[in-house]
Tab-separated table of C-alpha atoms in Angstrom:
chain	number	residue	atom	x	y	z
A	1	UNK	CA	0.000	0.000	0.000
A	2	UNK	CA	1.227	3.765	-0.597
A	3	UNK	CA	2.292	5.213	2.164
A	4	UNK	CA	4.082	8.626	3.597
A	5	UNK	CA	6.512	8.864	6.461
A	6	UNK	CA	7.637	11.635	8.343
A	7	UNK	CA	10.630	10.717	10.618
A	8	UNK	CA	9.183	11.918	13.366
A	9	UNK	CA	5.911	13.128	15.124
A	10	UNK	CA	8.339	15.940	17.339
A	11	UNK	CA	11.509	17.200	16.976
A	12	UNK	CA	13.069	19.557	19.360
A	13	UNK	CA	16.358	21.438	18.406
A	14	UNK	CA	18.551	24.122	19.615
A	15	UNK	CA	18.198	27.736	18.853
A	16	UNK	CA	20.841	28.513	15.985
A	17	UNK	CA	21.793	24.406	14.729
A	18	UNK	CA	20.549	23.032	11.841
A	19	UNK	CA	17.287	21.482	11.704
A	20	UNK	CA	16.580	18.108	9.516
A	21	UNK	CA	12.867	16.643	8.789
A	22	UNK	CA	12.752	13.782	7.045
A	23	UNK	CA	9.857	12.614	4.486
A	24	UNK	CA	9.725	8.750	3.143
A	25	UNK	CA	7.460	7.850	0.969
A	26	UNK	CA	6.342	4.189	-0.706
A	27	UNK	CA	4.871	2.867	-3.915
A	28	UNK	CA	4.571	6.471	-5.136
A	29	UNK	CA	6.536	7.537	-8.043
A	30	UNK	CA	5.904	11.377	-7.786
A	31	UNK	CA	7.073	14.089	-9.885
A	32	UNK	CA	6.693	16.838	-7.363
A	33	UNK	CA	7.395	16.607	-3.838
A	34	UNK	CA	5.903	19.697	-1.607
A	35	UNK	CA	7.063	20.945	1.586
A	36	UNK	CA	3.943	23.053	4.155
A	37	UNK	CA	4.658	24.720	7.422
A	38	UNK	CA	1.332	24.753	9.456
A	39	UNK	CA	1.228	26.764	12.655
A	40	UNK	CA	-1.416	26.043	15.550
A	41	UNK	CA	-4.992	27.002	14.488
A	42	UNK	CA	-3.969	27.822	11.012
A	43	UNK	CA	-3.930	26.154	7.855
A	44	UNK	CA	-0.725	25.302	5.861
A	45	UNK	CA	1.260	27.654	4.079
A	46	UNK	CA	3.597	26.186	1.270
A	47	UNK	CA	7.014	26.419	1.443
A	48	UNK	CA	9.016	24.837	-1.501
A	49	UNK	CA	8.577	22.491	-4.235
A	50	UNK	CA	10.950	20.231	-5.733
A	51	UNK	CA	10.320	18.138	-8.795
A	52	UNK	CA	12.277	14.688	-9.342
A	53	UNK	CA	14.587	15.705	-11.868
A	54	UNK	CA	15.830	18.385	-8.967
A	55	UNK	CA	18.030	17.145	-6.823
A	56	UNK	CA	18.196	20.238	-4.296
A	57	UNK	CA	16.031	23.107	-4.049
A	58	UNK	CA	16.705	26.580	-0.964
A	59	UNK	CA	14.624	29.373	-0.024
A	60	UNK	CA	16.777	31.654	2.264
A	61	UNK	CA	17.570	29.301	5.245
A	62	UNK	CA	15.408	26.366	4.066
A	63	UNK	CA	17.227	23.646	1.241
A	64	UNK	CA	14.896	20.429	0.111
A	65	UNK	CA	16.476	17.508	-1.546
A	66	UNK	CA	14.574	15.016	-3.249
A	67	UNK	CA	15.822	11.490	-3.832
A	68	UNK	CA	14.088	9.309	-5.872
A	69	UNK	CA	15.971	6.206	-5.712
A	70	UNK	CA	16.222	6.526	-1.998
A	71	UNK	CA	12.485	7.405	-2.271
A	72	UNK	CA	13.070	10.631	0.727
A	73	UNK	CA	12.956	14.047	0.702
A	74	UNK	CA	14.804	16.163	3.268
A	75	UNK	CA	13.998	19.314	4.297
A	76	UNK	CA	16.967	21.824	6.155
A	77	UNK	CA	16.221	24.824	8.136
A	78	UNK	CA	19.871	26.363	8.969
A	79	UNK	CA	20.381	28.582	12.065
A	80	UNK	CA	17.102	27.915	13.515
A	81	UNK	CA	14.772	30.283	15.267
A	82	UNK	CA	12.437	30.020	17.587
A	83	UNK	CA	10.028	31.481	15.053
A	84	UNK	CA	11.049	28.618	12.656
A	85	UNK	CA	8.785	26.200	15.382
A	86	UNK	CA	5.892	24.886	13.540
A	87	UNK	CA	4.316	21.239	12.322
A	88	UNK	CA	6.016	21.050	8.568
A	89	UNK	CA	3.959	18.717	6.030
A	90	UNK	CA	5.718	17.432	3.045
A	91	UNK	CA	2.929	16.462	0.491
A	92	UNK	CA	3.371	14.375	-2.860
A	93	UNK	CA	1.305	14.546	-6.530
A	94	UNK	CA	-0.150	11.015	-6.380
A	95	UNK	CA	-1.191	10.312	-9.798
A	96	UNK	CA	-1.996	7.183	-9.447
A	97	UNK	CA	-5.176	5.692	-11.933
A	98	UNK	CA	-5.104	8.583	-13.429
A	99	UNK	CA	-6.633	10.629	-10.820
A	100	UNK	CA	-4.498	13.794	-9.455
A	101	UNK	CA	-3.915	13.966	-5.809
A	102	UNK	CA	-1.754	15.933	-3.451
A	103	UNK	CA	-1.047	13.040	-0.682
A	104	UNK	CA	-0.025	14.689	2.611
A	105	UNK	CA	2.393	13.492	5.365
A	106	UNK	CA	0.853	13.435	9.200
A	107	UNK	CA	3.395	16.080	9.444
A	108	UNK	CA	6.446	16.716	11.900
A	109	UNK	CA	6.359	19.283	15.076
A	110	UNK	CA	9.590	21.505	15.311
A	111	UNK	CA	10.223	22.698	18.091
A	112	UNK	CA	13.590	25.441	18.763
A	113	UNK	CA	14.444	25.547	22.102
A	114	UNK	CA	16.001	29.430	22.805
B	1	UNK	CA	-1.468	37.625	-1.745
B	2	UNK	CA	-4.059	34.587	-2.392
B	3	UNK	CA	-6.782	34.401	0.110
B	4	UNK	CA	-8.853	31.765	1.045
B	5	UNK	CA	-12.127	32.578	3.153
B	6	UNK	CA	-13.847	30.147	5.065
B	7	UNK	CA	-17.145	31.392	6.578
B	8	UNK	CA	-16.769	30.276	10.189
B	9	UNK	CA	-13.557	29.657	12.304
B	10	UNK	CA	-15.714	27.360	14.975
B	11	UNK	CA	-18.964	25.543	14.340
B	12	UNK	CA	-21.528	23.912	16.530
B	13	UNK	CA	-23.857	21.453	15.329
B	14	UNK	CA	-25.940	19.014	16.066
B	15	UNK	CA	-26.414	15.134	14.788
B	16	UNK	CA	-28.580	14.915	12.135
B	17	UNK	CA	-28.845	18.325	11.326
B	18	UNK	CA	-27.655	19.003	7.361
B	19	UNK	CA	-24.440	21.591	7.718
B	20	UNK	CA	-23.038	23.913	4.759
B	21	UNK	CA	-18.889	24.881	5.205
B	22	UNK	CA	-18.163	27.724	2.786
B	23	UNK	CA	-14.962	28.338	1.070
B	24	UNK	CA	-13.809	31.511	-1.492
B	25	UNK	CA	-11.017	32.298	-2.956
B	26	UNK	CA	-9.610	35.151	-4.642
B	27	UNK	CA	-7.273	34.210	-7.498
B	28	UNK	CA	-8.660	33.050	-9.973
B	29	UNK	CA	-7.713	29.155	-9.080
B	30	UNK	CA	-9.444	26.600	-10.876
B	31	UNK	CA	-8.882	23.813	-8.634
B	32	UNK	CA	-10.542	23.836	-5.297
B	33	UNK	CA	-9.953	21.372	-2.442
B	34	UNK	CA	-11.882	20.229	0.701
B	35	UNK	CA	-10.065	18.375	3.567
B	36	UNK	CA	-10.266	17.385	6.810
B	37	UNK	CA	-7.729	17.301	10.076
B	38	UNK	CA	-7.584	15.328	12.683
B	39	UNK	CA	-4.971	14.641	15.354
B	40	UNK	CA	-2.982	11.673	13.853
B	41	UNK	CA	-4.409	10.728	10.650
B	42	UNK	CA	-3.716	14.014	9.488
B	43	UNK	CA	-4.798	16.101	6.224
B	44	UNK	CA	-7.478	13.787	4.400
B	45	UNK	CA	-8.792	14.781	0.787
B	46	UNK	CA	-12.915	14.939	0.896
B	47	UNK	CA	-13.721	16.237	-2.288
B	48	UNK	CA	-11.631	18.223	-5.055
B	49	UNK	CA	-13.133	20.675	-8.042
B	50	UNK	CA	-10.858	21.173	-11.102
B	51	UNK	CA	-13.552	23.641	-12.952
B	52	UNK	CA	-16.997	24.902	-12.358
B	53	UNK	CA	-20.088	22.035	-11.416
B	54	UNK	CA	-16.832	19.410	-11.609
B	55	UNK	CA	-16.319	17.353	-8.819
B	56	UNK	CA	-14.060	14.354	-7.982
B	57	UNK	CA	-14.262	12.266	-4.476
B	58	UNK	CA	-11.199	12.347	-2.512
B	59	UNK	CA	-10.086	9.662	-0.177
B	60	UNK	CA	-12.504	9.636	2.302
B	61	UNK	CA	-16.034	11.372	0.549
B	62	UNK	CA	-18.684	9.394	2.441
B	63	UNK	CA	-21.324	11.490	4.066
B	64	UNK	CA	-20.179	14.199	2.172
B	65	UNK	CA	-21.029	16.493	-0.848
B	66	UNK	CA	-19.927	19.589	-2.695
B	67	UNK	CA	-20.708	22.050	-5.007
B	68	UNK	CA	-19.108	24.299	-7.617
B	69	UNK	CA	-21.722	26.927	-9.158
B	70	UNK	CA	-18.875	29.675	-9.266
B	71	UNK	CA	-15.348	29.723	-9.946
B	72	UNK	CA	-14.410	30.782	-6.474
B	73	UNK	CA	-16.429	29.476	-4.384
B	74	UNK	CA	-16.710	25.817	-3.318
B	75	UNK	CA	-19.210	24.795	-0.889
B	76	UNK	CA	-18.676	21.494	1.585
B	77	UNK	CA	-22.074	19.526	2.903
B	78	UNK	CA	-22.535	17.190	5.529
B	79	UNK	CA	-25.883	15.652	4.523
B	80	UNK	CA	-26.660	14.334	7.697
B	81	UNK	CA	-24.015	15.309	10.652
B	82	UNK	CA	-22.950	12.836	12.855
B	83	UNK	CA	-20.381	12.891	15.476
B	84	UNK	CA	-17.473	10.950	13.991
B	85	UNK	CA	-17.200	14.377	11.480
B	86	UNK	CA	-16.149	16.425	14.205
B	87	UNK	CA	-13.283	17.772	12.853
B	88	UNK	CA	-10.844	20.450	11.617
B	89	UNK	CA	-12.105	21.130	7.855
B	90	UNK	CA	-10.066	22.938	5.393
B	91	UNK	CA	-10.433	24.556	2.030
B	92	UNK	CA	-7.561	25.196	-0.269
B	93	UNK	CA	-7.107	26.225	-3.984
B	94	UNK	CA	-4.505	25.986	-6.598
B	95	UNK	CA	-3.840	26.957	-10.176
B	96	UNK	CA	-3.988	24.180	-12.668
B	97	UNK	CA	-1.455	23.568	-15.443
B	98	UNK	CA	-2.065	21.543	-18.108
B	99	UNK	CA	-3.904	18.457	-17.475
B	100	UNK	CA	-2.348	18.194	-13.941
B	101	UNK	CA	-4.389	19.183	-11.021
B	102	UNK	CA	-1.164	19.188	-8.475
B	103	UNK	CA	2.336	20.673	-9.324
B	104	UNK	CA	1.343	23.574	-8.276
B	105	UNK	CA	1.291	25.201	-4.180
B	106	UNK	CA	-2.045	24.760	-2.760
B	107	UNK	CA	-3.448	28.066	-0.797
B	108	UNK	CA	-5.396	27.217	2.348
B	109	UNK	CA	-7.791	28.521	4.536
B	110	UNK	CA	-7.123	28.750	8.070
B	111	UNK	CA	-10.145	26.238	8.897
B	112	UNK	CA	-13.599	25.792	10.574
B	113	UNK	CA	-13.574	23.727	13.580
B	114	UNK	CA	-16.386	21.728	13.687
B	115	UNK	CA	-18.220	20.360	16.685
B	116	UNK	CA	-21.504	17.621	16.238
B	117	UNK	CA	-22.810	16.944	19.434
């Protein structure tokens, strides 16, 4: 069965190190992985998108690679903030059948300790 | 900036009662989404629209319909509440290129929590 896996349901990291989220995905071959940040009582903002023939992709202090032989996606925040805690969703085209679907991860809770 | 409206932030219902969730959107998007939350299981796809009166089930439609009479707005009905749809609900849109209805960032709402008692 398909399935999405984000490494971790919390994560807590210190203020100014380098935070890693992992995103594993399988029996999906997506062209486009997506990365969301979703803060408490709010709905998800997008972040990035990489598409498999991209093997990295930054935004300031964010960087998303996207492995398709290792079927994972990592996303990077460097020097992390305490504004950078948030639950981060990465979310993948499922097409699948025919049908086009954006497939989300449960999603990962950062947490940067000052 | 996109926007995406959803009538009510918090919702109180009761069971059987027939419930409307609202959702408009500012952009121009053709596709429109309806999801749902819930503590882990996550963002579930109810229903998606890729044009106007167009409608494909999502993942998890039952109990559910929609409808698409204008480009930005995309209504979400609960034909007959029940408690198990207590939920978070959220509405998102996207521009679609080509025949794809993904590959391209989905704009949410910021929700309506619902409560069926």
């Amino acid at each position: 069965s398909q399935k999405i896996e984000q490494n971790s349901e919390a994560l807590n990291i210190q203020e100014g190190k380098t935070a890693t989220l992992t995103c594993n995905y399988t029996n999906y071959s997506p062209a486009y992985l997506q990365w969301y940040r979703q803060d408490p009582g709010r709905g998800p903002v997008f972040l990035l998108l990489i598409r498999e023939n991209e093997k990295e992709k930054r935004k300031e202090r964010l960087k998303v690679t996207f492995d398709t032989t290792l079927k994972q996606s990592l996303f990077h925040i460097t020097a992390s903030q305490p504004a950078d805690s948030a639950t981060y969703l990465c979310a993948l085209e499922d097409s699948g059948a025919g049908s086009y679907q954006l497939t989300f991860g449960k999603g990962t809770k950062l947490s940067v300790i000052p | 900036d996109v926007k995406v409206t959803q009538s009510s932030r918090y919702l109180v219902k009761r069971t059987g009662e027939k419930v409307f969730l609202e959702c408009v959107q500012d952009m121009d998007h053709e596709n429109m989404f309806w999801y749902r939350q819930d503590p882990g299981l996550g963002l579930r796809l109810i229903y998606f629209s890729y044009d106007v009166k167009m409608k494909e089930k999502g993942d998890i439609p039952e109990g559910y319909s929609v409808s698409r009479e204008k480009k930005e707005r995309f209504s979400l009905i609960l034909e007959s509440a029940s408690t198990n749809q207590t939920s978070m609900y959220l509405c998102a849109s996207s521009f679609r290129v080509g025949t794809g209805l993904v590959n391209q960032p989905q704009h949410f709402g910021d929700g309506t929590r619902l409560s069926i008692l």
